[in-house]
Amino acid sequence: MAVNLRQLSALLGLSQTTVSRALNGYPEVNAETRKRVLAAVRETGYRPNRAAQRLATGRAYSIGLVMPIAAGMDSDIHFGEFLAGLAEEAVRHDFHFVINPAVPAEEEATFRRLAASGNVDALFIAYMRAQDPRIDILKSLSIPFIVHGRAIGGARDYPYIDIDNTGAFYDATRLLLQLGHRDFALINGPCDLTFAIRRKKGMERALGEAGILLDPALQEQSPMTDEHGYRAMQRFLSADRPPTAVLCSSTVLALGAVRAINQAGLVLGRDISLIAHDDVLPMLKPENFTVPLTTTRSSLRAAGTRVAQHLIGSVSRQQKTPIQELWKTELIVRASTGAAPARCARPVRSA
Amino acid sequence: MAVNLRQLSALLGLSQTTVSRALNGYPEVNAETRKRVLAAVRETGYRPNRAAQRLATGRAYSIGLVMPIAAGMDSDIHFGEFLAGLAEEAVRHDFHFVINPAVPAEEEATFRRLAASGNVDALFIAYMRAQDPRIDILKSLSIPFIVHGRAIGGARDYPYIDIDNTGAFYDATRLLLQLGHRDFALINGPCDLTFAIRRKKGMERALGEAGILLDPALQEQSPMTDEHGYRAMQRFLSADRPPTAVLCSSTVLALGAVRAINQAGLVLGRDISLIAHDDVLPMLKPENFTVPLTTTRSSLRAAGTRVAQHLIGSVSRQQKTPIQELWKTELIVRASTGAAPARCARPVRSA
DNA sequence: CCCCATTTTCAAAGCGCTTTGGTTGCCTCT
DNA sequence: AGAGGCAACCAAAGCGCTTTGAAAATGGGG
């Protein structure tokens, strides 16, 4: 059924060498000949045998990803969404991706083993922490890699794809300030991860410009689950001076936060405003909330796709463009944000 | 660094043939020799090159999974959890798994292509529907496969792993009946999927034994998201005769349902009882709910692991044990279930 | 003590691709 | 006219494993 290179070249009256070179874009092939080869490929449906290619080239045609095993990252829905994008792109190019779980202590060893094993020809890391040591390790290993997110401090010349977390929460906070809010709270992701650090920074910058300080008691830094959002919001609402404006690092957190808000008898968008970061999780759309959520949006799945594209590109062609992409987020206003309520009226919760 | 077969056999003073056979469990090798070989493997850390094995054997050492693209299955968190178990086991055995998205209309073609391509040597399917045609297709393709779930009707002699959905909801309903409940509601998964059909059947059987009919208006069949659970529960609570006992097919659905219950000012476990099926999603633990949830439990991740084990086993050894496993679920009682409230008192919602 | 059956080992031929190290024309330059 | 250069192609040698077909070692029976 499936033709192989020998049959294809026999069919064309060419040597395997020439056909192989025509297919792999080598220059020493006549343009006319190349056209004939490509036509024959289309007709026969020839697809190179990946196992043979792997054996001959030593390339694995697969990308590895070392997944930290730590609290809150385990089977995280956000990570799953990112992976979906990555997987889709990988399959399209007949690439595999191998997930390697590793505890932080063994991370470096895992990297080395993976790079040495030849089982993968590019690596990918995520969940960046400030001063993340993994970047230097990877740079020393001379294996292509890409980072989802960015470290804070340390080297800057490494390939990454990240979203503008600082800008996202800066803009969101600005919007809330313009609506008259003065009492803010933040429900953030784990405090060692750089996306969380940057979002907080963005928020504090905007607040600082308005001469406002973010109350440390009105901050939550935790894994991004529904439950954590709920608990944090409950705590905030029972504070001396409850917030009228809340930023959430995920719609999953917002899910719980909104639950707490409703339970307290407050009306979202009137008594309290909330903006969440939306990773475009198909299971949790901000517009499907009872009160549709105002969000800062950037598709996690799209990021996965982009990472895969780049990784695959850097393996297939030996293209040397160490990409650095910083995606802007969109600020989408829905019903969960409104003008700040008159402050004196709040404790009474008048209608 | 890494040794290959030639080096290993030279080291042992044996031929590659013998070493290879010793490693792959062929009978025509002296027991003593085999022991020496295995010792050498341990010392050198020899690992066979997968690409070479693939090329030589034609086996792909990878399992394929065709994922239906349809409403509600897209990036479903339940599916992700199952996959996590599968992936973990696959990595352990140096197997790949390839996810192939396909719309239902192209499903059969995708199967054929995949089976013919030689890119996978076993297939896996899930999201079983009643009379699912995919089983017959796979049986005709002479490629090992395994089903997560079971069809209803049609052939019975195919390998599957499933949980006892009927029994789970039968037991759960029985418990609620014993607690005095008479007004039931069901928030189920999509009505074409067999797990949902069986859960409903189990519930109806128990109710039938008590002479109770499940009100069609108090049923929801939908994708298992928080939002659907919320909406359904809201609808139920505004019915003429609202339920005092609710079964949910997922803790994700329960999340929304509980929100609606709280919002209505009802107390879970007192005014209304709820039992959810718990797939052991790390992000959503029933014991972390404000009122801990009574659940029927079975780990989706464990099922994924088991499926992978079997698939990998059936490829590595040519073991011919078409497994059929039906896992019992555990009924774990927590605080969300309680005695049925006195019926007349309910409309008033007295304390 | 030799022959045959059995056990244990081996050399060599692939699997389907890439790549090295040519060869063959043909054109230009001196 | 011959040297040199270049464009276009090719034969053959691997990559690291499995497996076929055959040979060597062993043992038992006549």
Tab-separated table of N, CA and C in Angstrom, chain A residues 144-239:
chain	number	residue	atom	x	y	z
A	144	PRO	N	17.858	22.637	21.863
A	144	PRO	CA	16.881	23.714	21.688
A	144	PRO	C	15.801	23.643	22.757
A	145	PHE	N	15.358	24.797	23.194
A	145	PHE	CA	14.274	24.805	24.167
A	145	PHE	C	13.494	26.092	24.036
A	146	ILE	N	12.343	26.089	24.646
A	146	ILE	CA	11.564	27.314	24.699
A	146	ILE	C	10.835	27.360	26.031
A	147	VAL	N	10.655	28.564	26.483
A	147	VAL	CA	10.049	28.773	27.784
A	147	VAL	C	8.663	29.377	27.607
A	148	HIS	N	7.694	28.857	28.318
A	148	HIS	CA	6.400	29.531	28.351
A	148	HIS	C	6.384	30.381	29.606
A	149	GLY	N	6.419	31.667	29.411
A	149	GLY	CA	6.598	32.592	30.515
A	149	GLY	C	8.010	33.150	30.471
A	150	ARG	N	8.328	33.977	31.413
A	150	ARG	CA	9.675	34.523	31.504
A	150	ARG	C	10.126	34.503	32.952
A	151	ALA	N	11.418	34.354	33.136
A	151	ALA	CA	11.947	34.476	34.485
A	151	ALA	C	11.996	35.953	34.840
A	152	ILE	N	12.312	36.234	36.078
A	152	ILE	CA	12.541	37.616	36.487
A	152	ILE	C	13.971	37.660	36.985
A	153	GLY	N	14.781	38.512	36.404
A	153	GLY	CA	16.204	38.511	36.725
A	153	GLY	C	16.882	37.391	35.959
A	154	GLY	N	18.205	37.353	36.019
A	154	GLY	CA	18.948	36.316	35.308
A	154	GLY	C	19.081	36.639	33.831
A	155	ALA	N	19.501	35.657	33.077
A	155	ALA	CA	19.750	35.861	31.649
A	155	ALA	C	18.482	36.315	30.930
A	156	ARG	N	18.699	37.003	29.811
A	156	ARG	CA	17.548	37.466	29.044
A	156	ARG	C	17.524	36.898	27.637
A	157	ASP	N	18.627	36.297	27.245
A	157	ASP	CA	18.721	35.850	25.851
A	157	ASP	C	18.325	34.384	25.722
A	158	TYR	N	17.068	34.115	25.923
A	158	TYR	CA	16.569	32.755	25.724
A	158	TYR	C	15.214	32.869	25.043
A	159	PRO	N	14.812	31.854	24.337
A	159	PRO	CA	13.553	31.943	23.608
A	159	PRO	C	12.370	31.747	24.543
A	160	TYR	N	11.412	32.607	24.421
A	160	TYR	CA	10.220	32.466	25.256
A	160	TYR	C	8.990	32.935	24.523
A	161	ILE	N	7.872	32.507	25.030
A	161	ILE	CA	6.589	33.069	24.641
A	161	ILE	C	5.872	33.367	25.940
A	162	ASP	N	5.378	34.570	26.047
A	162	ASP	CA	4.736	34.961	27.291
A	162	ASP	C	3.650	35.967	26.966
A	163	ILE	N	2.760	36.176	27.910
A	163	ILE	CA	1.793	37.242	27.720
A	163	ILE	C	2.191	38.398	28.614
A	164	ASP	N	1.686	39.563	28.285
A	164	ASP	CA	2.021	40.753	29.056
A	164	ASP	C	1.169	40.796	30.323
A	165	ASN	N	1.595	40.024	31.306
A	165	ASN	CA	0.829	39.937	32.545
A	165	ASN	C	0.765	41.265	33.276
A	166	THR	N	1.893	41.935	33.315
A	166	THR	CA	1.929	43.236	33.985
A	166	THR	C	0.916	44.182	33.346
A	167	GLY	N	1.001	44.271	32.025
A	167	GLY	CA	0.105	45.167	31.303
A	167	GLY	C	-1.359	44.806	31.483
A	168	ALA	N	-1.640	43.517	31.492
A	168	ALA	CA	-3.021	43.063	31.614
A	168	ALA	C	-3.649	43.569	32.901
A	169	PHE	N	-2.947	43.350	34.003
A	169	PHE	CA	-3.527	43.743	35.281
A	169	PHE	C	-3.395	45.246	35.537
A	170	TYR	N	-2.421	45.856	34.874
A	170	TYR	CA	-2.338	47.320	34.943
A	170	TYR	C	-3.583	47.917	34.304
A	171	ASP	N	-3.878	47.469	33.116
A	171	ASP	CA	-5.045	47.993	32.398
A	171	ASP	C	-6.341	47.708	33.137
A	172	ALA	N	-6.443	46.487	33.648
A	172	ALA	CA	-7.666	46.113	34.363
A	172	ALA	C	-7.859	47.009	35.587
A	173	THR	N	-6.765	47.232	36.293
A	173	THR	CA	-6.847	48.069	37.488
A	173	THR	C	-7.207	49.501	37.119
A	174	ARG	N	-6.599	49.976	36.036
A	174	ARG	CA	-6.930	51.330	35.562
A	174	ARG	C	-8.424	51.480	35.294
A	175	LEU	N	-8.978	50.490	34.660
A	175	LEU	CA	-10.410	50.535	34.358
A	175	LEU	C	-11.225	50.666	35.645
A	176	LEU	N	-10.863	49.872	36.622
A	176	LEU	CA	-11.595	49.895	37.883
A	176	LEU	C	-11.416	51.231	38.602
A	177	LEU	N	-10.220	51.782	38.480
A	177	LEU	CA	-9.977	53.107	39.088
A	177	LEU	C	-10.849	54.162	38.429
A	178	GLN	N	-10.915	54.065	37.115
A	178	GLN	CA	-11.736	55.031	36.384
A	178	GLN	C	-13.202	54.936	36.777
A	179	LEU	N	-13.598	53.731	37.195
A	179	LEU	CA	-14.991	53.536	37.615
A	179	LEU	C	-15.218	54.012	39.049
A	180	GLY	N	-14.151	54.519	39.628
A	180	GLY	CA	-14.309	55.107	40.953
A	180	GLY	C	-13.925	54.215	42.120
A	181	HIS	N	-13.445	53.026	41.818
A	181	HIS	CA	-13.097	52.122	42.924
A	181	HIS	C	-11.835	52.578	43.638
A	182	ARG	N	-11.823	52.332	44.951
A	182	ARG	CA	-10.670	52.693	45.762
A	182	ARG	C	-10.233	51.528	46.655
A	183	ASP	N	-11.115	50.542	46.813
A	183	ASP	CA	-10.805	49.421	47.699
A	183	ASP	C	-10.629	48.141	46.878
A	184	PHE	N	-9.382	47.710	46.794
A	184	PHE	CA	-9.054	46.621	45.871
A	184	PHE	C	-8.636	45.341	46.590
A	185	ALA	N	-8.897	44.246	45.911
A	185	ALA	CA	-8.385	42.961	46.401
A	185	ALA	C	-7.852	42.175	45.215
A	186	LEU	N	-6.968	41.229	45.525
A	186	LEU	CA	-6.349	40.424	44.463
A	186	LEU	C	-6.383	38.946	44.842
A	187	ILE	N	-6.920	38.162	43.961
A	187	ILE	CA	-6.862	36.707	44.164
A	187	ILE	C	-5.943	36.154	43.080
A	188	ASN	N	-4.752	35.803	43.498
A	188	ASN	CA	-3.690	35.518	42.543
A	188	ASN	C	-3.303	34.032	42.537
A	189	GLY	N	-2.435	33.667	41.606
A	189	GLY	CA	-1.880	32.320	41.580
A	189	GLY	C	-0.737	32.203	42.573
A	190	PRO	N	-0.077	31.060	42.590
A	190	PRO	CA	1.017	30.827	43.553
A	190	PRO	C	2.083	31.916	43.459
A	191	CYS	N	2.548	32.403	44.620
A	191	CYS	CA	3.351	33.610	44.645
A	191	CYS	C	4.779	33.411	44.152
A	192	ASP	N	5.190	32.164	43.896
A	192	ASP	CA	6.535	31.980	43.379
A	192	ASP	C	6.553	31.970	41.853
A	193	LEU	N	5.405	31.937	41.235
A	193	LEU	CA	5.364	31.888	39.776
A	193	LEU	C	5.363	33.294	39.194
A	194	THR	N	6.117	33.472	38.132
A	194	THR	CA	6.333	34.835	37.646
A	194	THR	C	5.075	35.479	37.082
A	195	PHE	N	4.177	34.691	36.527
A	195	PHE	CA	2.976	35.339	35.998
A	195	PHE	C	2.208	36.015	37.137
A	196	ALA	N	2.208	35.360	38.290
A	196	ALA	CA	1.504	35.927	39.438
A	196	ALA	C	2.233	37.171	39.942
A	197	ILE	N	3.544	37.085	39.984
A	197	ILE	CA	4.336	38.230	40.435
A	197	ILE	C	4.089	39.436	39.531
A	198	ARG	N	4.088	39.181	38.227
A	198	ARG	CA	3.916	40.291	37.283
A	198	ARG	C	2.512	40.877	37.321
A	199	ARG	N	1.536	40.031	37.505
A	199	ARG	CA	0.171	40.557	37.561
A	199	ARG	C	0.010	41.460	38.782
A	200	LYS	N	0.581	41.017	39.868
A	200	LYS	CA	0.506	41.837	41.076
A	200	LYS	C	1.235	43.161	40.849
A	201	LYS	N	2.385	43.067	40.181
A	201	LYS	CA	3.156	44.272	39.923
A	201	LYS	C	2.345	45.260	39.087
A	202	GLY	N	1.688	44.741	38.055
A	202	GLY	CA	0.875	45.596	37.186
A	202	GLY	C	-0.228	46.281	37.971
A	203	MET	N	-0.848	45.501	38.828
A	203	MET	CA	-1.928	46.047	39.632
A	203	MET	C	-1.402	47.131	40.571
A	204	GLU	N	-0.290	46.823	41.239
A	204	GLU	CA	0.258	47.776	42.195
A	204	GLU	C	0.760	49.042	41.519
A	205	ARG	N	1.234	48.889	40.299
A	205	ARG	CA	1.700	50.080	39.592
A	205	ARG	C	0.539	51.037	39.343
A	206	ALA	N	-0.554	50.480	38.836
A	206	ALA	CA	-1.724	51.326	38.560
A	206	ALA	C	-2.262	51.948	39.854
A	207	LEU	N	-2.305	51.147	40.890
A	207	LEU	CA	-2.788	51.670	42.169
A	207	LEU	C	-1.866	52.767	42.689
A	208	GLY	N	-0.560	52.493	42.558
A	208	GLY	CA	0.421	53.465	43.013
A	208	GLY	C	0.231	54.806	42.325
A	209	GLU	N	-0.036	54.771	41.051
A	209	GLU	CA	-0.244	56.008	40.302
A	209	GLU	C	-1.443	56.787	40.825
A	210	ALA	N	-2.375	56.041	41.454
A	210	ALA	CA	-3.547	56.706	42.016
A	210	ALA	C	-3.372	56.950	43.508
A	211	GLY	N	-2.156	56.668	43.972
A	211	GLY	CA	-1.883	56.903	45.384
A	211	GLY	C	-2.541	55.906	46.325
A	212	ILE	N	-2.799	54.715	45.795
A	212	ILE	CA	-3.465	53.713	46.629
A	212	ILE	C	-2.508	52.557	46.917
A	213	LEU	N	-2.601	52.017	48.119
A	213	LEU	CA	-1.761	50.883	48.481
A	213	LEU	C	-2.640	49.638	48.546
A	214	LEU	N	-2.127	48.541	48.029
A	214	LEU	CA	-2.900	47.297	48.086
A	214	LEU	C	-2.758	46.685	49.474
A	215	ASP	N	-3.868	46.551	50.142
A	215	ASP	CA	-3.875	45.990	51.494
A	215	ASP	C	-3.399	44.538	51.477
A	216	PRO	N	-2.331	44.237	52.252
A	216	PRO	CA	-1.815	42.861	52.262
A	216	PRO	C	-2.865	41.853	52.727
A	217	ALA	N	-3.808	42.297	53.497
A	217	ALA	CA	-4.834	41.369	53.979
A	217	ALA	C	-5.825	41.031	52.873
A	218	LEU	N	-5.822	41.848	51.840
A	218	LEU	CA	-6.771	41.608	50.753
A	218	LEU	C	-6.081	40.984	49.544
A	219	GLN	N	-5.149	40.077	49.841
A	219	GLN	CA	-4.460	39.373	48.762
A	219	GLN	C	-4.502	37.888	49.040
A	220	GLU	N	-4.649	37.134	48.002
A	220	GLU	CA	-4.585	35.680	48.130
A	220	GLU	C	-3.629	35.174	47.068
A	221	GLN	N	-2.745	34.283	47.483
A	221	GLN	CA	-1.832	33.673	46.523
A	221	GLN	C	-1.890	32.177	46.737
A	222	SER	N	-2.444	31.479	45.799
A	222	SER	CA	-2.720	30.059	46.027
A	222	SER	C	-2.901	29.357	44.689
A	223	PRO	N	-2.934	28.043	44.716
A	223	PRO	CA	-3.278	27.319	43.491
A	223	PRO	C	-4.621	27.804	42.966
A	224	MET	N	-4.791	27.754	41.678
A	224	MET	CA	-5.966	28.390	41.094
A	224	MET	C	-7.138	27.431	40.953
A	225	THR	N	-7.726	27.126	42.078
A	225	THR	CA	-8.909	26.284	42.058
A	225	THR	C	-10.112	27.076	42.526
A	226	ASP	N	-11.242	26.557	42.187
A	226	ASP	CA	-12.510	27.117	42.609
A	226	ASP	C	-12.547	27.353	44.113
A	227	GLU	N	-12.131	26.337	44.836
A	227	GLU	CA	-12.216	26.377	46.295
A	227	GLU	C	-11.382	27.516	46.885
A	228	HIS	N	-10.178	27.685	46.356
A	228	HIS	CA	-9.326	28.752	46.866
A	228	HIS	C	-9.943	30.126	46.588
A	229	GLY	N	-10.560	30.248	45.446
A	229	GLY	CA	-11.216	31.511	45.122
A	229	GLY	C	-12.339	31.807	46.088
A	230	TYR	N	-13.066	30.757	46.385
A	230	TYR	CA	-14.213	30.901	47.293
A	230	TYR	C	-13.773	31.331	48.679
A	231	ARG	N	-12.795	30.616	49.196
A	231	ARG	CA	-12.322	30.908	50.551
A	231	ARG	C	-11.747	32.310	50.661
A	232	ALA	N	-10.948	32.680	49.660
A	232	ALA	CA	-10.320	33.997	49.688
A	232	ALA	C	-11.383	35.090	49.699
A	233	MET	N	-12.353	34.940	48.844
A	233	MET	CA	-13.379	35.973	48.727
A	233	MET	C	-14.172	36.078	50.023
A	234	GLN	N	-14.474	34.933	50.602
A	234	GLN	CA	-15.167	34.952	51.884
A	234	GLN	C	-14.388	35.744	52.925
A	235	ARG	N	-13.078	35.501	52.943
A	235	ARG	CA	-12.226	36.196	53.889
A	235	ARG	C	-12.263	37.706	53.638
A	236	PHE	N	-12.120	38.057	52.378
A	236	PHE	CA	-12.102	39.483	52.022
A	236	PHE	C	-13.399	40.165	52.455
A	237	LEU	N	-14.512	39.485	52.249
A	237	LEU	CA	-15.811	40.114	52.505
A	237	LEU	C	-16.057	40.337	53.993
A	238	SER	N	-15.339	39.577	54.793
A	238	SER	CA	-15.535	39.770	56.220
A	238	SER	C	-14.470	40.703	56.804
A	239	ALA	N	-13.730	41.355	55.951
A	239	ALA	CA	-12.696	42.280	56.419
A	239	ALA	C	-13.342	43.571	56.921
